PDB file of C-alpha atoms (C1' of nucleotides) in Angstrom:
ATOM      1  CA  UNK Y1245       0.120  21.114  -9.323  1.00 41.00           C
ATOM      2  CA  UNK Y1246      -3.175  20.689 -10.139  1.00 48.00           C
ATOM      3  CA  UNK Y1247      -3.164  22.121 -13.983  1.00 42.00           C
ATOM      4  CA  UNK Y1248      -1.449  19.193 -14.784  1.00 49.00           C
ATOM      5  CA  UNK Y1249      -4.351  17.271 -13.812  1.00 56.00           C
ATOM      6  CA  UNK Y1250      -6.466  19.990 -15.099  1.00 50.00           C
ATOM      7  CA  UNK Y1251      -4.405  19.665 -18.428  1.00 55.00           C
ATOM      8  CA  UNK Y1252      -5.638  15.860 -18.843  1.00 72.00           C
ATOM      9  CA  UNK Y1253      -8.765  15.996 -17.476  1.00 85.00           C
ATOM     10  CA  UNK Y1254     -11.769  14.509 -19.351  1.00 89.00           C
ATOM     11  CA  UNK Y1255     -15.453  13.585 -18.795  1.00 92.00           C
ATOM     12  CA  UNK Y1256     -16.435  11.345 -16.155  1.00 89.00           C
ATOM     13  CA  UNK Y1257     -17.220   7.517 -17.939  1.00 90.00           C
ATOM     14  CA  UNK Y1258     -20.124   5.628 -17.134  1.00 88.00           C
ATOM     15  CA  UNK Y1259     -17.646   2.640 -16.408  1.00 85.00           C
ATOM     16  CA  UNK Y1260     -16.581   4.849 -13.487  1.00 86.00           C
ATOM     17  CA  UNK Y1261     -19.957   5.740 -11.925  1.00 88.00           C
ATOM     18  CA  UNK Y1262     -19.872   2.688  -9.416  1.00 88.00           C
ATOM     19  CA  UNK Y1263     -16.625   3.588  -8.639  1.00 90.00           C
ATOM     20  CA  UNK Y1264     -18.396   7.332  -7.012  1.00 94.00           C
ATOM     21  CA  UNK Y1265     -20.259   6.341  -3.578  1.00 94.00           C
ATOM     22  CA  UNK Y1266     -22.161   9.215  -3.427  1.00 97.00           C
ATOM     23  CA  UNK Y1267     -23.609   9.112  -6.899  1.00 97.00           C
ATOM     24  CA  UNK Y1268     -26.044   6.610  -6.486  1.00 96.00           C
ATOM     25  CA  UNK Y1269     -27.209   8.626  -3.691  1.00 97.00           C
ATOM     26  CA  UNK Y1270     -28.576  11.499  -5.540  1.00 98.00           C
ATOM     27  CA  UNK Y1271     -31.873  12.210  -7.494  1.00 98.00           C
ATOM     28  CA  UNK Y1272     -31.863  11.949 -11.400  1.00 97.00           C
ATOM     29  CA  UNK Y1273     -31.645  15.439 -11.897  1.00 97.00           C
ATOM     30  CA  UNK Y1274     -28.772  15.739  -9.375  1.00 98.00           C
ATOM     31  CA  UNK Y1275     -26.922  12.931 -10.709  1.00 97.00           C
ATOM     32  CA  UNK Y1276     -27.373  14.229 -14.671  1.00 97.00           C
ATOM     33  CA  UNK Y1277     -25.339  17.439 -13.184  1.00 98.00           C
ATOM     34  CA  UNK Y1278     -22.929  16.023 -11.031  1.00 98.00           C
ATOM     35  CA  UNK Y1279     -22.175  13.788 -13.904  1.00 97.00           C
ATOM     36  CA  UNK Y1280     -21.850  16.539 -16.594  1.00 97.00           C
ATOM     37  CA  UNK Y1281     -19.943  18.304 -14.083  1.00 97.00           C
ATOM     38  CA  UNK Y1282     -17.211  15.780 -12.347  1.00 97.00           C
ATOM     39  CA  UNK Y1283     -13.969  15.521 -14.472  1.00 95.00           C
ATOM     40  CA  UNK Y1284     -11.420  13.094 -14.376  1.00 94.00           C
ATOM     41  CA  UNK Y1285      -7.756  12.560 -14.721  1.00 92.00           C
ATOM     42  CA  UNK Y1286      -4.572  10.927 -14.107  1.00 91.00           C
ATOM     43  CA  UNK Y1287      -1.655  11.444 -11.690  1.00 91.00           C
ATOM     44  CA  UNK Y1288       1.425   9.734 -11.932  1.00 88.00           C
ATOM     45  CA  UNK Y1289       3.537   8.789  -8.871  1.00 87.00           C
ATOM     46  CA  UNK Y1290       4.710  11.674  -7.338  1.00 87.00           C
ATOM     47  CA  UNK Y1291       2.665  14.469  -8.693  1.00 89.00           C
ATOM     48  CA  UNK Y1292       0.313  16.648  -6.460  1.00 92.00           C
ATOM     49  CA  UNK Y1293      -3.285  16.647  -6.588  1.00 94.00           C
ATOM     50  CA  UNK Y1294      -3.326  20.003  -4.391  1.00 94.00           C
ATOM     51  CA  UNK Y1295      -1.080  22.185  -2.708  1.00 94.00           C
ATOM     52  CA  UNK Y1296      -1.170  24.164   0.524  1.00 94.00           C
ATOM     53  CA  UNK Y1297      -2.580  27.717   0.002  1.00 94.00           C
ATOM     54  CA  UNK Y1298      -4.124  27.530  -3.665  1.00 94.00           C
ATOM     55  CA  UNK Y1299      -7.760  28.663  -3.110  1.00 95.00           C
ATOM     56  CA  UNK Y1300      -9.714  25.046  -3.507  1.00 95.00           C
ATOM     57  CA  UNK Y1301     -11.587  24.654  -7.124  1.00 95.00           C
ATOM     58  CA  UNK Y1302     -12.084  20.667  -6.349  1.00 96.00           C
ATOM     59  CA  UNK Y1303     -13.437  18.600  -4.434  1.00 97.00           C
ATOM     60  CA  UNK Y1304     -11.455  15.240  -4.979  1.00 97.00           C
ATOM     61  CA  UNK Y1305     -11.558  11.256  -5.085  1.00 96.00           C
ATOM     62  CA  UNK Y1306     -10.089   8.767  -5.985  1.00 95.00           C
ATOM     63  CA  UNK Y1307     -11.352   6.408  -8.669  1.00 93.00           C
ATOM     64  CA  UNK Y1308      -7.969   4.443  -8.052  1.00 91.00           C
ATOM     65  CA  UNK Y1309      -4.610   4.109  -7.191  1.00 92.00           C
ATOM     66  CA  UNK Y1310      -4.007   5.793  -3.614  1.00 93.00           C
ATOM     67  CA  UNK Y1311      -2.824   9.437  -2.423  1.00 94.00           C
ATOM     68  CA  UNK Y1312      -1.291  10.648   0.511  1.00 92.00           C
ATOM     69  CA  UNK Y1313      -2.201  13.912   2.238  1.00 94.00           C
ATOM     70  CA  UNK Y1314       0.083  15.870   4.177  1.00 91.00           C
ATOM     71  CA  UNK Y1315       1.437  19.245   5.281  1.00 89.00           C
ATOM     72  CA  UNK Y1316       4.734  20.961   6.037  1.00 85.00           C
ATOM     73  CA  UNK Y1317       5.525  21.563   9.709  1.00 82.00           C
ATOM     74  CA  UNK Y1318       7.068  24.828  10.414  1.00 80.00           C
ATOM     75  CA  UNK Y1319      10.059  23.077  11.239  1.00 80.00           C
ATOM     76  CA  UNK Y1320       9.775  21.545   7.527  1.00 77.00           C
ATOM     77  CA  UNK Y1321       8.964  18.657   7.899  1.00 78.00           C
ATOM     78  CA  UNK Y1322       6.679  16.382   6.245  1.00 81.00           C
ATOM     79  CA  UNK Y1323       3.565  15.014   8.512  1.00 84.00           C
ATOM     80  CA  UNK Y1324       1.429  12.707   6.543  1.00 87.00           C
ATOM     81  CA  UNK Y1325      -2.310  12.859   7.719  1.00 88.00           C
ATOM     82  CA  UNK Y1326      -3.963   9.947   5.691  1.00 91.00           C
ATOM     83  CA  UNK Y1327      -4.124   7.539   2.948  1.00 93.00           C
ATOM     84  CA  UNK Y1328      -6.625   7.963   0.752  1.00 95.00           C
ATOM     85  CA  UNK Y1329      -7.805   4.583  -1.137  1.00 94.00           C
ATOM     86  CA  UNK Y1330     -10.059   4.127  -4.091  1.00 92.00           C
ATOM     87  CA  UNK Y1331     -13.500   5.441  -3.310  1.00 93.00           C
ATOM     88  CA  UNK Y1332     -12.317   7.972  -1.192  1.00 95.00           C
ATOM     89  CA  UNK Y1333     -13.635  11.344  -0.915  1.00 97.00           C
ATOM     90  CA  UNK Y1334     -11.421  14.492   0.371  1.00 96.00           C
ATOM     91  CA  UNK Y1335     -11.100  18.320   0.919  1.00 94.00           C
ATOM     92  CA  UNK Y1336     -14.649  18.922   1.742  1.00 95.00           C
ATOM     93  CA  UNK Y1337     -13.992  21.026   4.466  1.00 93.00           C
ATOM     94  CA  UNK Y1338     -11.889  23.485   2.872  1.00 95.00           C
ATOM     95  CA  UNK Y1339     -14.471  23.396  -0.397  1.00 96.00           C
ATOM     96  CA  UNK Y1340     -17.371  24.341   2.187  1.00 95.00           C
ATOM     97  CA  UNK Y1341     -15.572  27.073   3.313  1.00 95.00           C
ATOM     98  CA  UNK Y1342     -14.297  27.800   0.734  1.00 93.00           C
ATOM     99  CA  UNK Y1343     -11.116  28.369   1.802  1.00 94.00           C
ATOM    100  CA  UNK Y1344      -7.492  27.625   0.091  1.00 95.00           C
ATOM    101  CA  UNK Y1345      -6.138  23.854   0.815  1.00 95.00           C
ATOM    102  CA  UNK Y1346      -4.359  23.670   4.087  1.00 94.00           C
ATOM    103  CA  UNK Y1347      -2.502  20.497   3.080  1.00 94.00           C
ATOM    104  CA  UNK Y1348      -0.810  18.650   0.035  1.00 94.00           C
ATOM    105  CA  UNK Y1349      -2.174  15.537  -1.804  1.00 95.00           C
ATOM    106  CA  UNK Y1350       0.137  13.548  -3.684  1.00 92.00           C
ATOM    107  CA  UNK Y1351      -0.700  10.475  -5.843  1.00 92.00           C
ATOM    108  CA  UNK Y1352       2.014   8.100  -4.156  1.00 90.00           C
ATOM    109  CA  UNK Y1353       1.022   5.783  -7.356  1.00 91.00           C
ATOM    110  CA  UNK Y1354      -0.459   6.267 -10.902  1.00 91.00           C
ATOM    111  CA  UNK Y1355      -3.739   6.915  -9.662  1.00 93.00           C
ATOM    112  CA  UNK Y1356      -7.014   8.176 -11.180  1.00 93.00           C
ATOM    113  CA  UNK Y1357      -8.896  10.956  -9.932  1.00 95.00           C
ATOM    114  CA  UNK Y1358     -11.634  12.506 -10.210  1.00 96.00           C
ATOM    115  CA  UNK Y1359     -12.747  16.299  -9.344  1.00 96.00           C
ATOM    116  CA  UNK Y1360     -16.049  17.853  -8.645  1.00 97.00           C
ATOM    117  CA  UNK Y1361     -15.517  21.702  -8.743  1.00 97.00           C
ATOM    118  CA  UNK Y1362     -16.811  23.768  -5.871  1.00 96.00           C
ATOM    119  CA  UNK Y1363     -19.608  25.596  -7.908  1.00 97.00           C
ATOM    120  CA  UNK Y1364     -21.181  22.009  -8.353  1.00 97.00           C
ATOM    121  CA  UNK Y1365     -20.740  20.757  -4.293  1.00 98.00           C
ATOM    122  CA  UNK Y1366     -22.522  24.039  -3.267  1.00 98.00           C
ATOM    123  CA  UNK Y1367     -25.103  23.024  -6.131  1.00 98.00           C
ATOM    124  CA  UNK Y1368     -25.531  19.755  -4.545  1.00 98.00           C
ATOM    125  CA  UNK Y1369     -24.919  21.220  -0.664  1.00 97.00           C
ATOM    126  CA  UNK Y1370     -27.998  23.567  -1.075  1.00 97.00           C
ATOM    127  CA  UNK Y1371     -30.292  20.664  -3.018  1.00 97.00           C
ATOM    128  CA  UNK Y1372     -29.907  17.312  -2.091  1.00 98.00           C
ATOM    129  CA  UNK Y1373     -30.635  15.693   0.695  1.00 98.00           C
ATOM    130  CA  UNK Y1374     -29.061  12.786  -0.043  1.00 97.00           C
ATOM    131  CA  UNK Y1375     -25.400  14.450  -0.544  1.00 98.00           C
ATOM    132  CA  UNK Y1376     -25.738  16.525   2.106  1.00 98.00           C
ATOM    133  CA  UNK Y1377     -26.435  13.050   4.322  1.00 97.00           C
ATOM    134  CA  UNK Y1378     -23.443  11.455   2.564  1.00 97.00           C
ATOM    135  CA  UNK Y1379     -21.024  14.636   3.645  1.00 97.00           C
ATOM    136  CA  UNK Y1380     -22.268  14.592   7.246  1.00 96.00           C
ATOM    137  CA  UNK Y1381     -21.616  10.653   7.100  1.00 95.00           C
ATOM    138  CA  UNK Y1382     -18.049  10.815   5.765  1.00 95.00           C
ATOM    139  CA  UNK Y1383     -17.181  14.178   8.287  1.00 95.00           C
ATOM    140  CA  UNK Y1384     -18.601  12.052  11.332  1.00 94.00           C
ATOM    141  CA  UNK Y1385     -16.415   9.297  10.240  1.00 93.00           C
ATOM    142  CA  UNK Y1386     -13.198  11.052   9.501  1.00 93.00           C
ATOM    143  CA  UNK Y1387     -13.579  12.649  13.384  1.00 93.00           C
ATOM    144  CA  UNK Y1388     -13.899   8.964  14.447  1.00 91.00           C
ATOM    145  CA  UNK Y1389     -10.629   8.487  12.545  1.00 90.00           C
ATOM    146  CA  UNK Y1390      -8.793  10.896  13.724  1.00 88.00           C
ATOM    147  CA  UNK Y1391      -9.555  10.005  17.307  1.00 89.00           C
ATOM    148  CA  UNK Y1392      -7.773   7.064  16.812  1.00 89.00           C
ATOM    149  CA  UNK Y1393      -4.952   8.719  14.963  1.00 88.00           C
ATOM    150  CA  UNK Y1394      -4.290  10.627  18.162  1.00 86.00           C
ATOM    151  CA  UNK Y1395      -4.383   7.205  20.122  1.00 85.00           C
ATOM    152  CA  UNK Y1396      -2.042   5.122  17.952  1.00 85.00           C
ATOM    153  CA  UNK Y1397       0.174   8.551  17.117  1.00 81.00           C
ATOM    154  CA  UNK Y1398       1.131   8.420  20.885  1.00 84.00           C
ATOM    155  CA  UNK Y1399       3.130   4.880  20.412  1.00 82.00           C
ATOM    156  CA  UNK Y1400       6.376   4.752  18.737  1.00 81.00           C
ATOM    157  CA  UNK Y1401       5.693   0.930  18.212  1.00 92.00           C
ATOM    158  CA  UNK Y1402       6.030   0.186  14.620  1.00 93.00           C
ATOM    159  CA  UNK Y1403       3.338  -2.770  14.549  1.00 95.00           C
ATOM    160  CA  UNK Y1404       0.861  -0.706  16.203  1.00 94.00           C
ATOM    161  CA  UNK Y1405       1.661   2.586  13.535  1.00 94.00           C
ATOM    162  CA  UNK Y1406       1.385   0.055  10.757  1.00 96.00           C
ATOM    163  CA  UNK Y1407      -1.755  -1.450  12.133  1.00 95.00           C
ATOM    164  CA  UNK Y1408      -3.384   1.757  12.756  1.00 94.00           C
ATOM    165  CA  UNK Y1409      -2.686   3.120   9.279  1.00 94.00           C
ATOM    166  CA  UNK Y1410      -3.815  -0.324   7.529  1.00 95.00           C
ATOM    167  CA  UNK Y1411      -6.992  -0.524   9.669  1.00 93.00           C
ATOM    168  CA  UNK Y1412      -7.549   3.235   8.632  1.00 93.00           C
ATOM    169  CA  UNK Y1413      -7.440   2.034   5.138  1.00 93.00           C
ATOM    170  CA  UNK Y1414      -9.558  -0.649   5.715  1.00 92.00           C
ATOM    171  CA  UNK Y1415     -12.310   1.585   6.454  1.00 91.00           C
ATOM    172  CA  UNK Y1416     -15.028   0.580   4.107  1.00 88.00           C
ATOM    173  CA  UNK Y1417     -16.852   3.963   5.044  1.00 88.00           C
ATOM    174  CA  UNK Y1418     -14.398   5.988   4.124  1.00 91.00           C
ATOM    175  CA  UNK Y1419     -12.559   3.670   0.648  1.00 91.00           C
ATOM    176  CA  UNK Y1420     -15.598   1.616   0.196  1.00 81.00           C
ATOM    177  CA  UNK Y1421     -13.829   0.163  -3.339  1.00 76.00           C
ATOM    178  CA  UNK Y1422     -11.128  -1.254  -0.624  1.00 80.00           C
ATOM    179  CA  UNK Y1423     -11.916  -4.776   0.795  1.00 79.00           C
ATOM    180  CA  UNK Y1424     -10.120  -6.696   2.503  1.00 85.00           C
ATOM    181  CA  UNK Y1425      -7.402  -6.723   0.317  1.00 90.00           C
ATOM    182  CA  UNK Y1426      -5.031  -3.959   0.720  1.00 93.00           C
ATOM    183  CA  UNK Y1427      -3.549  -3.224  -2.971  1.00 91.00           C
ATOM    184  CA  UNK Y1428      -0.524  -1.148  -1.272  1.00 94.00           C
ATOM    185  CA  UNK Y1429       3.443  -1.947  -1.396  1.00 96.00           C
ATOM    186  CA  UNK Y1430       5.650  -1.797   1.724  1.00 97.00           C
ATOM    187  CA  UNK Y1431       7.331   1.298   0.417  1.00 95.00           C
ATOM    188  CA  UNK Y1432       3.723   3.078   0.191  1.00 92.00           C
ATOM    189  CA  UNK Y1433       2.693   1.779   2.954  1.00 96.00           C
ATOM    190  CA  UNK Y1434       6.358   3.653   4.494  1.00 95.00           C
ATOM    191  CA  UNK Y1435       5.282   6.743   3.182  1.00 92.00           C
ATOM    192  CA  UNK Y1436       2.094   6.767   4.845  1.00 91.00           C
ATOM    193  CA  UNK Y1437       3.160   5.804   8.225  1.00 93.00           C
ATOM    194  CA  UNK Y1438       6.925   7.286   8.018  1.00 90.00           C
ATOM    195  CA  UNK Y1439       8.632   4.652   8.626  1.00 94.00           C
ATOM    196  CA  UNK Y1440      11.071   3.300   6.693  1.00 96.00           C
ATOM    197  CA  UNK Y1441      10.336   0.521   4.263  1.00 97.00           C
ATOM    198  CA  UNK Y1442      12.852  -2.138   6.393  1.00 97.00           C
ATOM    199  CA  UNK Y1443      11.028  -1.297   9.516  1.00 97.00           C
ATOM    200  CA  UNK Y1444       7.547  -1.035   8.125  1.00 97.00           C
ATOM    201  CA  UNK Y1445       8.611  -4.706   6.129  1.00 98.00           C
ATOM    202  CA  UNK Y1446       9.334  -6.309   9.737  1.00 97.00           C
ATOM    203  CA  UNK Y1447       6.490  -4.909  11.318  1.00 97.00           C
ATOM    204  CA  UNK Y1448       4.534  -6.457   8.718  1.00 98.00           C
ATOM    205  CA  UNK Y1449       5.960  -9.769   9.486  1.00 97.00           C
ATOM    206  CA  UNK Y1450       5.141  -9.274  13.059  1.00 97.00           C
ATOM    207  CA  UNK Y1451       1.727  -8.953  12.211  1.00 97.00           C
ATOM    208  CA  UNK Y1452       1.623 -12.170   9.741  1.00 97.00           C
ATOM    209  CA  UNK Y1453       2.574 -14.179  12.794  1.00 97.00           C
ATOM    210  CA  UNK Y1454       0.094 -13.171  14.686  1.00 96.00           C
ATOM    211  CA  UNK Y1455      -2.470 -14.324  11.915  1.00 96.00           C
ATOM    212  CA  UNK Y1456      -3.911 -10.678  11.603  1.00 96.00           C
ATOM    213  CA  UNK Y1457      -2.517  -9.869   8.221  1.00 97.00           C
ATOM    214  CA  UNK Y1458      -1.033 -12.010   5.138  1.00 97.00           C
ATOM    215  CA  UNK Y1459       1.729 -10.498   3.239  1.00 97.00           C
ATOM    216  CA  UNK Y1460       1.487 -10.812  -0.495  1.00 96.00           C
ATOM    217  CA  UNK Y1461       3.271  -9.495  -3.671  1.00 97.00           C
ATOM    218  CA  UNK Y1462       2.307  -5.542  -4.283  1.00 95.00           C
ATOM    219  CA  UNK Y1463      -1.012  -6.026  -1.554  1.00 95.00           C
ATOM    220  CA  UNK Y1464      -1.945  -7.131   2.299  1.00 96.00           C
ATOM    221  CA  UNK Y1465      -4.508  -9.187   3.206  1.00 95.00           C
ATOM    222  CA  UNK Y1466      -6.202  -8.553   6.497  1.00 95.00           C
ATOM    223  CA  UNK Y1467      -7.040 -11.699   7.896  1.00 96.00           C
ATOM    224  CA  UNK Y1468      -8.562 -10.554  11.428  1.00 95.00           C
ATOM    225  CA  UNK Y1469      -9.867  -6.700  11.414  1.00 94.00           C
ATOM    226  CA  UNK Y1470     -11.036  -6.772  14.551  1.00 94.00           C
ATOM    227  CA  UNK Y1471      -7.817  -7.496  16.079  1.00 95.00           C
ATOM    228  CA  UNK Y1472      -6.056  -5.447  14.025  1.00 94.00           C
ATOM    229  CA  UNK Y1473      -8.449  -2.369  15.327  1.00 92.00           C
ATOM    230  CA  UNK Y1474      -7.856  -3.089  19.090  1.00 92.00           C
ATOM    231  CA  UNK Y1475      -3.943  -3.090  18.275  1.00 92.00           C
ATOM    232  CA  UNK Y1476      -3.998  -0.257  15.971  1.00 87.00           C
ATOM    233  CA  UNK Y1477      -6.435   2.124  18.235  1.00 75.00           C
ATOM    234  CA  UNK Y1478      -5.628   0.875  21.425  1.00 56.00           C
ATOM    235  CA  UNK Y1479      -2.111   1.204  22.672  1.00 47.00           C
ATOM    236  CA  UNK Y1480      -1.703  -1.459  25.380  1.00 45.00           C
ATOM    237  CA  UNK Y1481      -4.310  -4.019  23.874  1.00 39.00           C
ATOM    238  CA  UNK Y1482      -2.506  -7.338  22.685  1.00 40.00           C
ATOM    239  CA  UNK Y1483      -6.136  -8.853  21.553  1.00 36.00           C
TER     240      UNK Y1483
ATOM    241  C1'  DT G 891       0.241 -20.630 -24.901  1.00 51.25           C
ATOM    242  C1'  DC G 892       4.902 -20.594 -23.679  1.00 51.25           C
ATOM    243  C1'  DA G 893       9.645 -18.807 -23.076  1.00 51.25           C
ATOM    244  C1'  DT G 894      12.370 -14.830 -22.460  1.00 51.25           C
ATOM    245  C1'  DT G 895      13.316 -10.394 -20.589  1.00 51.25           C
ATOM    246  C1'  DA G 896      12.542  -6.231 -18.124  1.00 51.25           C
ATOM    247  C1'  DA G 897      10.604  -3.966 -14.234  1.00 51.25           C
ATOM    248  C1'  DA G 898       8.737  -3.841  -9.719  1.00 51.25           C
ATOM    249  C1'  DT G 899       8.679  -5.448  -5.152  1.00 51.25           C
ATOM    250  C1'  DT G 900      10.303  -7.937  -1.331  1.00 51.25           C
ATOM    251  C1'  DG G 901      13.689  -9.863   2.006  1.00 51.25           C
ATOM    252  C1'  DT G 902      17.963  -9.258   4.191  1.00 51.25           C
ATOM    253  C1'  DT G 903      22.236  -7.202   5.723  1.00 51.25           C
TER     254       DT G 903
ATOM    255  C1'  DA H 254      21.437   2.413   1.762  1.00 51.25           C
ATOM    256  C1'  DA H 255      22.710  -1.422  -0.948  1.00 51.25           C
ATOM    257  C1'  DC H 256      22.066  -5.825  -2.873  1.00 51.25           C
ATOM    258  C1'  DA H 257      20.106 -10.352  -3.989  1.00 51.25           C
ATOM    259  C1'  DA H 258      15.976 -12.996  -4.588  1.00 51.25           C
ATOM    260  C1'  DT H 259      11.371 -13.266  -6.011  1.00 51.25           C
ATOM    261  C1'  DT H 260       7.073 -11.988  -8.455  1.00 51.25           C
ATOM    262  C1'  DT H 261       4.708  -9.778 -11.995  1.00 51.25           C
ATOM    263  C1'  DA H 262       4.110  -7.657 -16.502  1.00 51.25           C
ATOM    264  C1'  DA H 263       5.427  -7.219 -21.241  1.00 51.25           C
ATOM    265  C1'  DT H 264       7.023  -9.011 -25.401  1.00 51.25           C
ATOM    266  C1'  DG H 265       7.254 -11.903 -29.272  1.00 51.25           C
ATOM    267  C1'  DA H 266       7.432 -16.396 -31.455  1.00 51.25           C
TER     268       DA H 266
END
DNA sequence: TCATTAAATTGTT
DNA sequence: AACAATTTAATGA
């Protein structure tokens, strides 16, 4: 519910301005507002950033931890969109609209997060070039991603559904905090794909052999991205 | 700094 | 889903 982040919510720090990729894109006098204006706040595991169908106040990222967006199918179930990773930016295209959220973000760990309300991204919509050229940057991106969400979503093979969702994380356009280090656990990592934790684990291992990822305690380390892409976009390549 | 303990995460069935 | 093994984090001397 997002009054319980509203109810914690404080001032953005300056510690947590490099965190913000757009930030350093704006003018002084856009940055002194965006700055008065962002707030920040913490989520523990579990708890929703937004729900489906409340009118959109934020526009949201996260500083860190990671978050998982989904919706509710008619049929009830859950269908997980994305991961987002530290220094990722979502829900612009319902806060342009301004329409209500058509999906759910959850923190799926302790995660900080920070929200810029609506009134603010119209502010910076209608004045800066350089936020405007960020927004059109991350939207051309996302389409990119999606594309090969509908590619990899067509394979039931676990490796390649694991692959696709790390390389998707990878993305250092859209979590440019997240290098090549992966700070994610197996059972997050689950959750994003929907797989279950065993599966996910073994598809993991499957991957280490092949020298594209290392496994490591609480975090992945991607080894070869390259080959990771082809497997994770492109259904029959084997690299 | 080190040893001990609890908690989190992984590996396996 | 359950359990054991391993790694990390927290605590206190």
């Amino acid at each position: 519910m997002t009054s319980r982040l509203h109810a914690r919510q404080r001032p953005l720090r300056e510690s947590e301005f490099a965190q913000i990729p757009w930030l350093s894109r704006l003018l002084p006098n856009e940055h002194e507002r965006a700055v008065s204006d962002l707030r920040v706040g913490m989520a523990q595991a579990g708890e929703m950033i937004c729900r489906t169908g409340r009118p959109a106040t934020y526009w949201f990222g996260v500083i860190d931890g990671l978050l998982k967006v989904s919706i509710l199918t008619l049929q009830g179930r859950t269908t997980t969109y994305t991961g987002i990773a530290p220094g990722g930016w979502f829900g612009e295209g319902t806060v342009i609209k301004r329409e209500a959220y058509r999906y759910d973000a959850q923190a799926l760990r302790r995660s900080r997060v920070a929200g810029l309300p609506t009134g603010t991204f119209h502010w910076l919509l209608d004045h800066s070039i350089g936020f405007n050229r960020f927004i059109m940057d991350q939207l051309n991106e996302r389409v990119g991603q999606f594309i090969g969400t509908l590619a990899a979503e067509r394979t039931s093979d676990p490796e390649q559904r694991v692959a696709h969702s790390l390389v998707a994380l990878a993305n250092p356009r859209l979590f440019y905090n997240v290098g090549r280090e992966l700070h994610i656990t197996q059972q997050e990592l689950a959750y994003l794909v929907g797989l279950s934790r065993q599966r996910v684990n073994q598809a993991l291992h499957e991957l280490a052999a092949r020298k594209l990822v290392r496994v490591e305690y609480g975090r992945l380390r991607i080894l070869d991205l390259p080959a990771l892409r082809r497997l994770g976009l492109e259904p029959e390549s084997t690299g």
